[in-house]
Every structure is written in C-alpha cells, then in structure tokens.
Short mmCIF file of C-alpha atoms and ligand atoms in Angstrom, two decimals:
data_model
loop_
_atom_site.label_atom_id
_atom_site.label_comp_id
_atom_site.label_asym_id
_atom_site.label_seq_id
_atom_site.Cartn_x
_atom_site.Cartn_y
_atom_site.Cartn_z
CA MET A 14 -11.61 -17.04 -6.71
CA LYS A 15 -11.53 -20.47 -8.22
CA ILE A 16 -12.06 -20.21 -11.97
CA SER A 17 -12.43 -23.45 -13.85
CA CYS A 18 -13.78 -24.65 -17.15
CA ARG A 19 -15.48 -27.88 -18.03
CA ARG A 20 -16.72 -29.46 -21.17
CA LYS A 21 -19.76 -31.06 -19.69
CA ILE A 22 -23.46 -30.42 -19.78
CA ALA A 23 -24.97 -27.92 -17.39
CA ILE A 24 -27.38 -30.44 -15.85
CA HIS A 25 -24.43 -32.00 -14.08
CA SER A 26 -23.29 -28.78 -12.43
CA ARG A 27 -22.70 -29.20 -8.72
CA LYS A 28 -22.67 -25.45 -8.05
CA ASP A 29 -25.33 -23.39 -6.26
CA ALA A 30 -26.68 -21.90 -9.47
CA ILE A 31 -26.45 -22.04 -13.25
CA LEU A 32 -26.23 -18.94 -15.44
CA ILE A 33 -27.49 -19.35 -18.96
CA PRO A 34 -27.15 -16.67 -21.61
CA VAL A 35 -30.01 -16.63 -24.10
CA TYR A 36 -31.59 -14.36 -26.66
CA LYS A 37 -34.90 -14.46 -28.49
CA ASN A 38 -35.09 -17.28 -31.05
CA ILE A 39 -31.82 -18.84 -29.94
CA LYS A 40 -31.12 -22.27 -31.41
CA PRO A 41 -31.42 -25.24 -29.05
CA LEU A 42 -28.54 -25.34 -26.59
CA ARG A 43 -29.16 -29.01 -25.88
CA LEU A 44 -25.57 -30.15 -26.27
CA ILE A 45 -24.39 -27.83 -23.53
CA THR A 46 -27.38 -27.52 -21.23
CA GLY A 47 -28.65 -31.06 -21.44
CA LYS A 48 -32.11 -32.07 -22.67
CA LYS A 49 -34.06 -31.25 -19.52
CA ILE A 50 -32.87 -27.68 -19.22
CA ASP A 51 -33.09 -27.16 -22.95
CA ASP A 52 -36.72 -28.29 -23.16
CA GLU A 53 -37.84 -26.07 -20.31
CA LEU A 54 -35.73 -23.20 -21.57
CA HIS A 55 -37.33 -23.26 -24.97
CA GLU A 56 -40.77 -23.28 -23.51
CA ILE A 57 -39.81 -20.24 -21.47
CA ILE A 58 -38.14 -18.41 -24.33
CA GLN A 59 -41.19 -18.91 -26.56
CA SER A 60 -43.57 -17.84 -23.78
CA ASP A 61 -44.65 -14.38 -22.69
CA TYR A 62 -42.41 -14.73 -19.68
CA PHE A 63 -39.49 -14.06 -21.94
CA ASN A 64 -40.29 -10.47 -22.68
CA PHE A 65 -37.46 -8.96 -20.71
CA GLU A 66 -35.07 -6.41 -22.04
CA GLU A 67 -31.66 -7.12 -23.45
CA LYS A 68 -29.06 -7.28 -20.64
CA GLU A 69 -31.73 -8.01 -18.04
CA ILE A 70 -31.28 -11.03 -15.78
CA LYS A 71 -34.14 -13.18 -14.49
CA SER A 72 -34.09 -16.16 -12.21
CA PHE A 73 -36.27 -19.18 -11.48
CA TYR A 74 -35.89 -22.62 -10.01
CA MET A 75 -35.74 -25.86 -11.90
CA GLU A 76 -35.76 -29.38 -10.57
CA LEU A 77 -32.53 -31.07 -11.53
CA ASN A 78 -31.42 -34.43 -10.18
CA ARG A 79 -34.29 -34.25 -7.70
CA LYS A 80 -33.02 -30.98 -6.28
CA LEU A 81 -34.19 -27.42 -6.89
CA LYS A 82 -31.49 -25.49 -8.68
CA LYS A 83 -31.41 -21.75 -9.18
CA ILE A 84 -31.21 -20.79 -12.84
CA TYR A 85 -30.37 -17.29 -14.04
CA LEU A 86 -31.30 -16.36 -17.56
CA ILE A 87 -29.17 -13.57 -18.92
CA HIS A 88 -30.63 -11.84 -21.93
CA ALA A 89 -27.45 -11.57 -23.97
CA PRO A 90 -26.87 -9.39 -27.01
CA LYS A 91 -27.78 -11.32 -30.17
CA GLU A 92 -24.31 -11.03 -31.61
CA GLN A 93 -20.97 -10.88 -29.91
CA GLU A 94 -20.33 -7.32 -28.79
CA ALA A 95 -17.32 -5.53 -27.31
CA ALA A 96 -15.88 -7.01 -24.12
CA ARG A 97 -17.08 -4.12 -21.99
CA GLN A 98 -20.73 -5.10 -22.58
CA TYR A 99 -19.99 -8.41 -20.87
CA MET A 100 -18.03 -6.67 -18.13
CA ALA A 101 -21.14 -4.65 -17.34
CA LEU A 102 -23.25 -7.83 -17.38
CA GLY A 103 -20.75 -9.51 -15.07
CA ALA A 104 -20.81 -6.60 -12.63
CA LYS A 105 -24.61 -6.64 -12.64
CA MET A 106 -24.60 -10.38 -12.08
CA ALA A 107 -22.21 -9.97 -9.15
CA HIS A 108 -24.67 -7.71 -7.35
CA ILE A 109 -27.46 -10.24 -7.83
CA LEU A 110 -25.27 -13.13 -6.66
CA LYS A 111 -24.31 -11.13 -3.60
CA SER A 112 -27.87 -10.43 -2.57
CA ASP A 113 -28.91 -14.01 -3.36
CA LYS A 114 -25.95 -15.26 -1.30
CA ILE A 115 -24.73 -17.51 -4.10
CA THR A 116 -21.11 -18.54 -3.58
CA THR A 117 -20.51 -21.01 -6.41
CA PHE A 118 -22.00 -21.16 -9.86
CA SER A 119 -21.69 -22.54 -13.35
CA ILE A 120 -22.11 -20.41 -16.44
CA ILE A 121 -22.58 -21.46 -20.01
CA SER A 122 -20.10 -19.50 -22.03
CA PHE A 123 -21.33 -16.61 -24.16
CA GLU A 124 -19.20 -17.81 -27.01
CA ASP A 125 -21.20 -21.04 -27.07
CA ILE A 126 -24.39 -19.19 -27.94
CA TYR A 127 -22.92 -17.25 -30.86
CA ASN A 128 -22.51 -18.72 -34.32
CA GLU A 129 -19.85 -16.21 -35.18
CA LYS A 130 -17.30 -15.12 -32.64
CA ARG A 131 -14.13 -13.14 -32.98
CA ASP A 132 -12.44 -14.25 -29.79
CA PHE A 133 -13.10 -15.25 -26.19
CA SER A 134 -13.36 -11.71 -24.90
CA SER A 135 -17.02 -12.18 -23.88
CA THR A 136 -16.25 -14.79 -21.24
CA GLN A 137 -13.16 -12.90 -20.15
CA GLY A 138 -15.15 -9.65 -19.96
CA PHE A 139 -17.92 -11.29 -17.96
CA ILE A 140 -15.44 -12.70 -15.45
CA GLU A 141 -13.66 -9.34 -15.17
CA GLY A 142 -17.02 -7.65 -14.56
CA LEU A 143 -17.85 -10.21 -11.88
CA MET A 144 -14.55 -9.49 -10.16
CA PHE A 145 -15.22 -5.76 -10.20
CA GLY A 146 -18.77 -6.26 -8.97
CA MET A 147 -17.87 -8.61 -6.14
CA TYR A 148 -15.51 -6.10 -4.56
CA GLY A 149 -16.59 -4.46 -1.33
CA TYR A 150 -14.78 -2.47 1.33
CA ASP A 151 -15.84 -3.49 4.82
CA ARG A 152 -12.68 -3.01 6.89
CA PHE A 153 -14.43 -0.63 9.26
CA LYS A 154 -17.76 -2.41 9.36
CA THR A 155 -18.09 -4.45 12.52
CA LYS A 156 -20.53 -6.72 10.69
CA LYS A 157 -18.88 -8.33 7.67
CA ASP A 158 -20.63 -9.92 4.74
CA ALA A 159 -19.81 -13.61 4.93
CA HIS A 160 -21.06 -14.42 1.44
CA THR A 161 -18.52 -13.87 -1.24
CA LEU A 162 -18.21 -15.59 -4.53
CA MET A 163 -15.79 -18.50 -4.33
CA GLU A 164 -16.12 -20.43 -7.56
CA ILE A 165 -16.94 -19.82 -11.20
CA GLU A 166 -17.21 -22.80 -13.50
CA VAL A 167 -17.47 -22.05 -17.21
CA ILE A 168 -19.27 -24.69 -19.21
CA THR A 169 -18.44 -24.92 -22.89
CA GLY A 170 -18.49 -27.23 -25.86
CA MET A 171 -15.28 -25.69 -27.17
CA LEU A 172 -11.95 -27.23 -26.37
CA LYS A 173 -10.21 -24.00 -27.40
CA LEU A 174 -12.17 -21.97 -24.88
CA LYS A 175 -11.35 -24.46 -22.18
CA ARG A 176 -7.65 -24.13 -22.98
CA PHE A 177 -7.94 -20.35 -22.97
CA ILE A 178 -9.55 -20.29 -19.52
CA ASP A 179 -7.17 -22.87 -18.06
CA GLU A 180 -4.29 -20.72 -19.25
CA LYS A 181 -5.71 -17.36 -18.12
CA ALA A 182 -7.47 -18.11 -14.84
CA GLU A 183 -4.44 -17.53 -12.67
CA GLU A 184 -3.57 -14.26 -14.41
CA TRP A 185 -7.11 -12.94 -13.92
CA ASN A 186 -6.89 -13.70 -10.22
CA THR A 187 -3.56 -11.94 -9.95
CA VAL A 188 -4.88 -8.95 -11.89
CA PHE A 189 -7.81 -8.56 -9.54
CA GLU A 190 -5.80 -9.08 -6.36
CA ASN A 191 -3.93 -5.99 -7.47
CA VAL A 192 -6.93 -4.02 -8.71
CA ASN A 193 -8.53 -4.74 -5.33
CA LEU A 194 -5.36 -3.71 -3.52
CA ALA A 195 -5.44 -0.35 -5.31
CA ARG A 196 -9.12 0.00 -4.40
CA ASP A 197 -8.44 -0.90 -0.76
CA LEU A 198 -5.55 1.57 -0.47
CA THR A 199 -7.73 4.32 -1.93
CA ASN A 200 -10.81 3.50 0.13
CA THR A 201 -8.84 3.51 3.38
CA PRO A 202 -9.63 6.53 5.57
CA PRO A 203 -6.87 9.15 5.64
CA ASN A 204 -6.06 8.58 9.32
CA TYR A 205 -5.32 4.95 8.41
CA MET A 206 -3.45 5.76 5.19
CA THR A 207 -0.80 8.34 6.04
CA PRO A 208 2.39 8.64 3.96
CA GLU A 209 4.16 6.43 6.49
CA ILE A 210 1.48 3.74 6.43
CA PHE A 211 1.42 3.75 2.62
CA ALA A 212 5.22 3.35 2.58
CA LYS A 213 5.15 0.51 5.10
CA THR A 214 2.35 -1.24 3.25
CA ALA A 215 4.29 -0.92 -0.01
CA VAL A 216 7.30 -2.61 1.57
CA LYS A 217 5.21 -5.30 3.20
CA GLU A 218 3.19 -6.21 0.10
CA ALA A 219 6.13 -6.22 -2.32
CA PRO A 220 6.53 -9.63 -3.98
CA GLU A 221 9.81 -11.30 -4.86
CA GLY A 222 11.72 -9.39 -7.51
CA MET A 223 10.24 -6.04 -6.60
CA LYS A 224 12.57 -3.79 -4.65
CA VAL A 225 11.06 -0.93 -2.66
CA THR A 226 13.41 1.78 -1.39
CA VAL A 227 11.90 4.18 1.13
CA TRP A 228 13.21 7.69 1.64
CA ASP A 229 11.95 9.38 4.78
CA ILE A 230 12.27 13.12 5.36
CA ARG A 231 16.06 12.77 5.62
CA GLY A 232 16.31 10.96 2.30
CA ILE A 233 13.97 13.51 0.74
CA ARG A 234 16.23 16.34 1.92
CA GLU A 235 19.45 14.58 0.92
CA ASN A 236 18.10 14.10 -2.59
CA SER A 237 16.82 17.68 -2.81
CA LEU A 238 13.20 16.73 -3.40
CA ASN A 239 12.38 20.21 -2.16
CA LEU A 240 8.89 20.39 -3.60
CA VAL A 241 7.91 17.12 -1.91
CA GLU A 242 9.38 18.43 1.32
CA ALA A 243 7.58 21.78 0.90
CA VAL A 244 4.12 20.31 0.32
CA GLY A 245 4.54 17.91 3.24
CA ARG A 246 5.82 20.54 5.64
CA GLY A 247 2.47 21.51 7.21
CA SER A 248 1.64 18.02 8.40
CA ALA A 249 2.69 16.07 11.46
CA ASN A 250 2.57 13.05 9.14
CA LYS A 251 5.90 13.53 7.43
CA PRO A 252 6.39 12.91 3.71
CA TYR A 253 7.93 9.79 2.21
CA PHE A 254 9.25 8.96 -1.22
CA LEU A 255 9.21 5.48 -2.71
CA LYS A 256 11.50 4.19 -5.38
CA ILE A 257 10.34 0.86 -6.73
CA GLU A 258 12.41 -1.28 -9.04
CA TYR A 259 11.32 -4.35 -10.93
CA ALA A 260 14.02 -5.78 -13.19
CA GLY A 261 12.14 -8.36 -15.25
CA ASN A 262 14.56 -8.07 -18.15
CA PRO A 263 18.00 -7.67 -16.56
CA ALA A 264 19.82 -8.29 -19.85
CA SER A 265 18.39 -5.05 -21.21
CA GLU A 266 19.06 -1.42 -20.30
CA SER A 267 15.70 -0.22 -21.50
CA ASN A 268 13.15 0.64 -18.86
CA VAL A 269 9.74 2.16 -18.27
CA ALA A 270 9.25 4.82 -15.60
CA LEU A 271 6.01 5.26 -13.67
CA VAL A 272 5.05 8.06 -11.32
CA GLY A 273 1.97 8.19 -9.07
CA LYS A 274 0.54 11.11 -7.10
CA GLY A 275 0.40 10.11 -3.44
CA VAL A 276 -1.37 12.85 -1.51
CA THR A 277 -2.88 10.84 1.33
CA PHE A 278 -5.12 13.74 2.21
CA ASP A 279 -5.62 17.03 0.38
CA SER A 280 -7.15 19.76 2.50
CA GLY A 281 -5.87 22.34 0.03
CA GLY A 282 -3.42 23.71 2.59
CA SER A 283 -3.58 27.47 3.20
CA ASN A 284 -5.80 27.71 0.13
CA LEU A 285 -8.18 25.58 2.13
CA LYS A 286 -10.84 23.65 0.24
CA PRO A 287 -14.43 24.49 1.15
CA THR A 288 -16.82 22.00 2.74
CA GLY A 289 -18.14 19.80 -0.02
CA SER A 290 -14.79 19.64 -1.81
CA MET A 291 -12.67 18.10 0.94
CA GLU A 292 -14.64 15.06 2.12
CA ASP A 293 -13.34 12.64 -0.54
CA MET A 294 -9.75 13.88 -0.51
CA LYS A 295 -8.44 10.64 1.01
CA THR A 296 -8.58 9.48 -2.62
CA ASP A 297 -5.86 11.90 -3.70
CA MET A 298 -3.37 9.02 -3.55
CA ALA A 299 -5.23 6.91 -6.13
CA GLY A 300 -2.50 7.52 -8.72
CA ALA A 301 0.10 6.17 -6.29
CA ALA A 302 -2.11 3.17 -5.54
CA ALA A 303 -2.64 2.41 -9.24
CA VAL A 304 1.07 2.70 -10.03
CA TYR A 305 2.09 0.55 -7.08
CA ALA A 306 -0.49 -2.13 -7.92
CA ALA A 307 0.47 -2.12 -11.61
CA VAL A 308 4.17 -2.68 -10.88
CA LYS A 309 3.33 -5.38 -8.36
CA LEU A 310 1.12 -7.05 -10.94
CA ALA A 311 3.86 -6.88 -13.56
CA ALA A 312 6.30 -8.42 -11.07
CA GLU A 313 3.91 -11.20 -10.08
CA MET A 314 3.22 -11.98 -13.74
CA LYS A 315 7.00 -11.89 -14.33
CA LEU A 316 6.70 -9.57 -17.31
CA LYS A 317 9.93 -9.35 -19.25
CA VAL A 318 10.41 -5.63 -18.74
CA ASN A 319 12.26 -3.27 -16.42
CA ILE A 320 10.10 -0.84 -14.48
CA ASN A 321 11.14 1.99 -12.17
CA ALA A 322 8.33 3.60 -10.23
CA TYR A 323 8.43 6.75 -8.12
CA ILE A 324 5.81 7.60 -5.56
CA PRO A 325 5.90 10.87 -3.60
CA LEU A 326 3.74 10.62 -0.48
CA VAL A 327 2.55 13.68 1.41
CA GLU A 328 -0.35 14.99 3.42
CA ASN A 329 -1.37 18.46 2.21
CA ILE A 330 -2.68 20.18 5.28
CA ILE A 331 -2.61 23.49 7.13
CA GLY A 332 -0.10 23.97 9.92
CA GLY A 333 2.39 26.41 11.39
CA ASP A 334 5.15 25.23 9.08
CA ALA A 335 2.96 24.94 6.00
CA ILE A 336 3.89 26.61 2.72
CA ARG A 337 2.23 29.92 1.89
CA PRO A 338 0.91 31.27 -1.43
CA GLY A 339 3.86 33.26 -2.73
CA ASP A 340 6.59 30.98 -1.40
CA VAL A 341 9.34 30.16 -3.86
CA VAL A 342 10.94 26.71 -3.78
CA ALA A 343 13.76 25.30 -5.92
CA SER A 344 12.71 21.91 -7.31
CA ALA A 345 14.98 18.85 -7.52
CA SER A 346 15.68 19.80 -11.14
CA GLY A 347 16.93 23.21 -10.04
CA LYS A 348 14.03 25.05 -11.70
CA THR A 349 12.37 27.42 -9.25
CA VAL A 350 8.64 27.43 -8.59
CA GLU A 351 6.47 30.16 -7.12
CA ILE A 352 3.71 28.43 -5.20
CA MET A 353 0.71 30.65 -5.94
CA ASN A 354 -1.87 28.15 -4.73
CA THR A 355 -1.17 25.52 -2.10
CA ASP A 356 -4.09 23.47 -3.42
CA ALA A 357 -2.23 22.89 -6.69
CA GLU A 358 0.09 20.57 -4.72
CA GLY A 359 -0.07 17.49 -6.93
CA ARG A 360 1.96 19.02 -9.75
CA LEU A 361 4.58 20.11 -7.20
CA ILE A 362 5.33 16.69 -5.81
CA LEU A 363 5.05 15.13 -9.28
CA ALA A 364 7.57 17.64 -10.64
CA ASP A 365 10.31 16.28 -8.38
CA ALA A 366 9.31 12.67 -9.05
CA LEU A 367 9.22 13.17 -12.84
CA TYR A 368 12.63 14.78 -12.73
CA ILE A 369 14.05 11.76 -10.84
CA ALA A 370 12.30 9.48 -13.35
CA THR A 371 14.26 10.99 -16.26
CA LYS A 372 17.55 9.85 -14.71
CA THR A 373 17.33 6.21 -15.83
CA ASP A 374 16.95 7.18 -19.51
CA PRO A 375 13.49 5.57 -19.75
CA GLU A 376 11.65 4.56 -22.96
CA VAL A 377 8.62 6.33 -21.60
CA ILE A 378 7.49 8.08 -18.44
CA ILE A 379 3.88 7.52 -17.41
CA ASP A 380 2.24 9.32 -14.53
CA ALA A 381 -1.18 8.86 -12.97
CA ALA A 382 -2.61 11.59 -10.76
CA THR A 383 -5.89 12.85 -9.35
CA LEU A 384 -4.70 16.22 -10.52
CA THR A 385 -7.50 18.65 -11.35
CA GLY A 386 -11.18 19.22 -10.76
CA GLY A 387 -11.08 20.87 -14.18
CA CYS A 388 -10.51 17.48 -15.79
CA VAL A 389 -13.66 16.14 -14.12
CA VAL A 390 -15.64 19.13 -15.38
CA ALA A 391 -14.33 18.54 -18.89
CA LEU A 392 -14.74 14.77 -19.19
CA GLY A 393 -17.10 13.67 -16.44
CA PRO A 394 -16.55 10.88 -13.94
CA PHE A 395 -16.05 7.92 -16.31
CA CYS A 396 -13.19 9.21 -18.43
CA ALA A 397 -9.63 10.19 -17.57
CA GLY A 398 -7.68 12.96 -19.25
CA LEU A 399 -4.77 11.77 -21.37
CA PHE A 400 -1.88 14.06 -22.21
CA THR A 401 1.23 13.17 -24.12
CA ASN A 402 4.14 14.83 -25.87
CA ARG A 403 4.22 12.07 -28.54
CA LYS A 404 1.27 11.67 -30.92
CA PHE A 405 1.69 7.92 -31.47
CA LEU A 406 1.38 7.19 -27.76
CA SER A 407 -2.16 8.52 -27.49
CA LYS A 408 -3.38 6.07 -30.14
CA GLN A 409 -1.61 3.16 -28.46
CA VAL A 410 -3.05 4.03 -25.06
CA SER A 411 -6.56 4.59 -26.41
CA ASP A 412 -6.59 1.16 -28.06
CA ILE A 413 -5.68 -0.58 -24.80
CA SER A 414 -8.14 1.52 -22.84
CA ASP A 415 -10.95 0.42 -25.17
CA GLU A 416 -10.15 -3.16 -24.22
CA THR A 417 -9.94 -2.58 -20.48
CA ALA A 418 -12.95 -0.20 -20.41
CA GLU A 419 -10.86 2.38 -18.58
CA ASP A 420 -11.86 5.27 -20.81
CA VAL A 421 -9.46 8.05 -21.62
CA TRP A 422 -9.71 11.07 -23.87
CA GLU A 423 -6.80 13.10 -25.11
CA LEU A 424 -6.60 16.73 -24.06
CA PRO A 425 -4.21 19.17 -25.74
CA LEU A 426 -0.95 20.71 -24.58
CA PHE A 427 -1.55 24.06 -26.32
CA GLU A 428 1.57 26.18 -26.52
CA ASP A 429 -0.53 29.34 -26.28
CA TYR A 430 -1.60 28.27 -22.80
CA ALA A 431 1.95 27.70 -21.57
CA LYS A 432 2.48 31.37 -20.75
CA GLY A 433 -0.19 30.97 -18.06
CA ILE A 434 2.35 29.39 -15.76
CA ASN A 435 5.02 32.05 -16.23
CA SER A 436 5.96 33.62 -12.92
CA LYS A 437 7.11 37.19 -12.22
CA THR A 438 9.45 36.01 -9.50
CA ALA A 439 10.53 32.44 -10.26
CA ASP A 440 10.96 30.19 -13.33
CA MET A 441 7.30 29.23 -13.22
CA GLN A 442 4.27 29.23 -10.96
CA ASN A 443 2.01 26.34 -10.02
CA MET A 444 -1.26 28.23 -10.58
CA SER A 445 -2.11 29.53 -14.02
CA THR A 446 -3.01 33.17 -14.66
CA PHE A 447 -5.94 31.63 -16.60
CA LYS A 448 -7.27 30.71 -13.12
CA ARG A 449 -9.52 27.66 -13.44
CA GLU A 450 -10.09 27.93 -17.17
CA GLY A 451 -8.40 24.92 -18.75
CA SER A 452 -6.82 23.97 -15.42
CA ALA A 453 -6.20 20.35 -16.43
CA ILE A 454 -4.18 21.59 -19.41
CA HIS A 455 -2.16 24.05 -17.35
CA ALA A 456 -1.40 21.37 -14.80
CA ALA A 457 -0.15 19.10 -17.59
CA LEU A 458 1.92 21.91 -19.09
CA PHE A 459 3.47 22.41 -15.68
CA LEU A 460 4.42 18.72 -15.45
CA ARG A 461 5.88 18.83 -18.96
CA GLN A 462 8.57 21.20 -17.69
CA PHE A 463 10.09 18.31 -15.74
CA VAL A 464 10.18 15.40 -18.22
CA ASP A 465 13.11 16.71 -20.27
CA ASN A 466 11.27 15.88 -23.50
CA TYR A 467 11.30 12.15 -22.79
CA PRO A 468 8.25 10.36 -24.24
CA TRP A 469 5.66 11.01 -21.59
CA ILE A 470 2.05 10.15 -20.83
CA HIS A 471 0.04 11.89 -18.13
CA PHE A 472 -3.28 10.53 -16.89
CA ASP A 473 -5.48 12.94 -14.97
CA ILE A 474 -7.66 10.49 -13.03
CA ALA A 475 -9.35 13.02 -10.72
CA GLY A 476 -12.78 11.91 -11.97
CA THR A 477 -12.30 8.21 -12.56
CA ALA A 478 -10.42 7.19 -9.41
CA TRP A 479 -13.39 7.73 -7.14
CA LEU A 480 -16.99 7.36 -8.26
CA ASP A 481 -20.11 8.88 -6.74
CA THR A 482 -22.15 8.12 -9.84
CA PRO A 483 -22.28 4.33 -10.22
CA HIS A 484 -20.22 3.15 -13.17
CA PRO A 485 -21.69 0.13 -15.02
CA ILE A 486 -18.53 -1.89 -14.37
CA PHE A 487 -16.61 -0.24 -11.53
CA GLY A 488 -19.60 0.65 -9.35
CA THR A 489 -18.98 3.36 -6.74
CA GLY A 490 -16.10 4.35 -4.46
CA ALA A 491 -12.50 3.61 -5.40
CA SER A 492 -12.42 2.15 -8.91
CA GLY A 493 -8.84 0.91 -9.21
CA PHE A 494 -8.72 2.90 -12.44
CA GLY A 495 -5.38 2.58 -14.22
CA VAL A 496 -4.11 -0.72 -12.83
CA ARG A 497 -5.21 -2.83 -15.79
CA LEU A 498 -4.56 -0.04 -18.26
CA LEU A 499 -0.95 0.49 -17.14
CA TYR A 500 -0.29 -3.23 -16.92
CA ARG A 501 -1.71 -4.11 -20.34
CA PHE A 502 -0.13 -1.07 -21.97
CA ILE A 503 3.30 -2.03 -20.69
CA GLU A 504 2.72 -5.67 -21.59
CA ALA A 505 1.64 -4.77 -25.13
CA HIS A 506 4.35 -2.23 -25.98
CA TYR A 507 7.40 -2.53 -23.74
CA CYS A 508 7.73 -6.22 -23.01
CA GLU A 509 10.03 -8.67 -24.62
CA ARG A 510 8.14 -11.86 -25.25
CA SER A 511 9.18 -14.62 -22.89
CA ASP A 512 10.90 -17.56 -24.57
CA ASP A 513 9.13 -20.18 -22.51
N1 LIG B 229 -6.64 16.77 -5.61
C1 LIG B 229 -7.14 17.92 -6.28
C2 LIG B 229 -7.89 17.59 -7.56
C3 LIG B 229 -9.16 16.79 -7.43
C4 LIG B 229 -10.38 17.42 -7.47
C5 LIG B 229 -9.12 15.42 -7.33
C6 LIG B 229 -11.54 16.69 -7.38
C7 LIG B 229 -10.29 14.68 -7.24
C8 LIG B 229 -11.50 15.32 -7.27
C9 LIG B 229 -5.99 18.85 -6.65
O1 LIG B 229 -4.90 18.83 -5.79
C10 LIG B 229 -6.53 20.24 -6.64
O2 LIG B 229 -6.89 20.69 -5.60
N2 LIG B 229 -6.56 20.88 -7.80
C11 LIG B 229 -7.04 22.20 -7.93
C12 LIG B 229 -6.07 22.96 -8.79
C13 LIG B 229 -6.32 24.43 -8.82
C14 LIG B 229 -5.98 25.06 -7.50
C15 LIG B 229 -5.48 25.03 -9.92
C16 LIG B 229 -8.42 22.15 -8.58
O3 LIG B 229 -8.62 21.33 -9.48
O4 LIG B 229 -9.28 22.90 -8.17
MN1 LIG B 230 -5.14 20.15 -4.14
ZN1 LIG B 231 -4.63 17.11 -4.74
#
C-alpha cells in the first residue's frame, strides 16, 4: 500500500475519493479542505442531513474541478480518543471502500480537526484499522476480488504530522505484510498447511539475517524432543521443529526466546473431538504463525535485539501409531509425562520447545498458543489469557496491548491448583484432575514446569486467534493476534536503541 502525506488542500486531491472527519459544530476546515468543500460541508453539517451517529460514515458526491468526486464524511469523536477507536473506524471504512470499489483516496487527518491532541495515534490507528479491514483470504476462490486499496494520501496542515507519516509509512507496510502472513498461514486449510509445508514456507519466506534451522523426524529424535515426536506419531504428516535465529545485536549475549504452538490440525487424537469442535482446528498453529511473523518483522525492521524462536509443528490425529491415554513419555528435559488426554497436546509439544528455549539463557521466554477452550470460556473471543511468573511483566505487556488493541487479561498461576497435574505414575500428567475446571490455568501450570524459572510469559490465544464473532478491528477468521503485540513488546523492552 502506498501511504503518503501532503500539505495541500483537499480540493486538489487526485484520488478516487476524499474522506473528511467532522463532528457537530466543528470549526471551519477551510485551510485544509479548500473553500468549496468547506462551504458545502458547513451547509451539510448545519442541516438535518447531519444527524448521523458518532462513528457513522456517510457519502455523497461533490463537483470538484468539473468532476464528480466521492466524499465520505466520518463522524469523528469530538475529542481525540484512544488509538483503537480510530482503528475500528479504519476497519469500518475499509469495508465501505471495498464495496464501493475505491482503490485510492485522500483523507484529512483526524489530528487536524482537534484543537488539542496528544500525539498522532489517531491517524496511525486509522491506517492500521484500514490495513486490518482490507485483508481478505481468497486463495481458494476461483473468482478473486480485483479491487484492493492501493493508495492512502493523508492531507494535513501540520508539518510534524507529515514528517511522522513519511518516517513511519514503510514500517506500517512491513508490519502488515507480516500480520497478513500470519493470517494467511492460519487461514490456510489443513491439507495445505501440514508441518512440512509450514517448515518449507518458513524457510522460503525468511528474510536476510533470519536463520531458519529445520529438524525433521530424525532431528527431533536426535535431540530427544520426545513429546513432539509422540504427539506427531499418529499422522502420516510427520512432525517438524523449527529453530529460528535473528541476531540483530551480535555484540550482546542477551536474547529473547519465543515459542509458538504449531499444531497444523488438532483432531484431539484418541480423545477425539466431537463434531462442532473440530472444524476450525486448522487454526491450532496460530501461535506458531504469530511467532514466526513477529520474528520476521523484527528482522525486516532490523531491531537491535537477538531473538531465538522455537516452533514445534505436528498434526494431532488418530492413527495406528498414535499415542494413547495412559502412555508415559520422557520429555526433552528428562521429566516424565503421563498423557491422560491426547487432546491436551499443545502443552506437550510446548514443553519440549520451552525446555530448549531455556538453553540460551534468555532474558525472557514468551510463548503464544491456542491452548485451551477454557480460556475462551473465561475471557471470550476478543481477549487472550496472559500468564507470567514475574509480576512486572504483566503490567508491561498490558500497556503495549492497550496500544495495539490486542487485549489480554492476566489469569493466575495458583499454587493450590498445581497438584491437579500430579500423576500417580509419572512426574506429572497433561490433564488435570480438576477436569475442565480452570483448564487454562492448569495448562499454564504444566508449561511452567519447563521454563526453569526463567522470566516467562504465556499467551493463551485460543479465543483471539480465530474469530467467529466479528471483532471491530480484526473482523472474522484468522486475526493475526500477537504479531504486533510481540513485536512492539520486544521493541519497547528488549531492544537497544540504534545509533543511527
Ligand atoms: N487446540 C485446543 C484448544 C482450542 C479450543 C483452541 C478451542 C481453539 C479453540 C487444545 O489442544 C485442546 O484441545 N484443549 C483441550 C484441553 C483439555 C483436554 C484439557 C480443551 O481446551 O478442551
Ligand atoms: Mn487439543
Ligand atoms: Zn490443540
């Protein structure tokens, strides 16, 4: 998407349409819109026509330079609000632009209509929302939609805003290439996104500076990733394990470790999921997709940080070789696990990956996983579960997540629940004796056994990764949840500032 900014008046826009934010009793915008638009606008705003609700968008045509030009009036909040309000407006606008087949437009900046403004987060939010809203997945549609948004031109009277956009435009594009990649990977049907295909795609898409090492079943066995091997055993699509290294700060030893759950399809295994619970289980690799996209984004933005990411890839399916409830398997760490429920497979593969992640002495280990239905029951579809063994991390993460509109809510790691995963036969079991009560917490407590008390953050994204209920910003289907959150969190707290 071409994002540009001009300090000119809107009348001279050469784009298909002009978007103008207004609110009731707004002061004349003449300096930015030009006299002709401003006069007509004020007539409209004073008239009964302007009785539409805040955040509604209306359109009409205006004759400009002897041509009819489409004008969208966006009823903006009266005062600058949080960025996510403008993200939602942007996403809404994207749907309208799509159905109106508009491919280029100019928009008067929101900041220009406010007397008091904190920052430029309104324009940024609106553009982010547009990017989310423009996304569509049509790989398997034989008829493709030819109309996609090509150009956004921000019109402003503020030199500072122009500088901000000129500086940020490329980054926004890179961010959304990667958000969209995560969405594509997750939306892809499970017969087109097997562990092998994910691994090959990860190698193919890796930019300069990002090293992807692929372990196939032999590598998995050689490195004793026995839980990954066990979960993948039932499928003809053999498991893979990815080790991804981005050394953006080679002078430093310090590094961040990321882990993403990559179950390319989760049938539940022998504890087979019922009809109604299995249909969307291609999305059980959304954590892997988010982690991969976030590292790729960090590499493309050349963040001054070292990141090691680990992605176990398996298909959890029934088969003659598949694991049984009651099987005991020794994990990579040596701790033994009694597999009491083959549908609690995510924590098994993550256990081995988390253990490997501790080996580089990381500053923090962050995992993202579509781990439990219990988390969705607790927090609904728009909010991920956040678990951490360090109090200060939850505050840091929550602050970033407010900015990116990827909502998280901290859930507890109660010690009194930990006995739920004690096993009679092995060191622990993967299914709690509490059954489904507090299952997100028990899953997290299970993972905690493998992080060796390193600072650790676990995101349960079972609800947020895939949306049936339309989200005001992310819409439906794969959301790309976590890509921006991981990226901005790492950028804010683990990056050395670049000298240049
Ligand atoms: N992949 C599922 C969790 C899930 C559920 C993701 C709904 C997205 C939407 C996970 O592997 C699973 O099956 N979890 C079980 C755990 C249970 C057996 C303890 C669950 O949540 O029911
Ligand atoms: Mn499962
Ligand atoms: Zn799963």
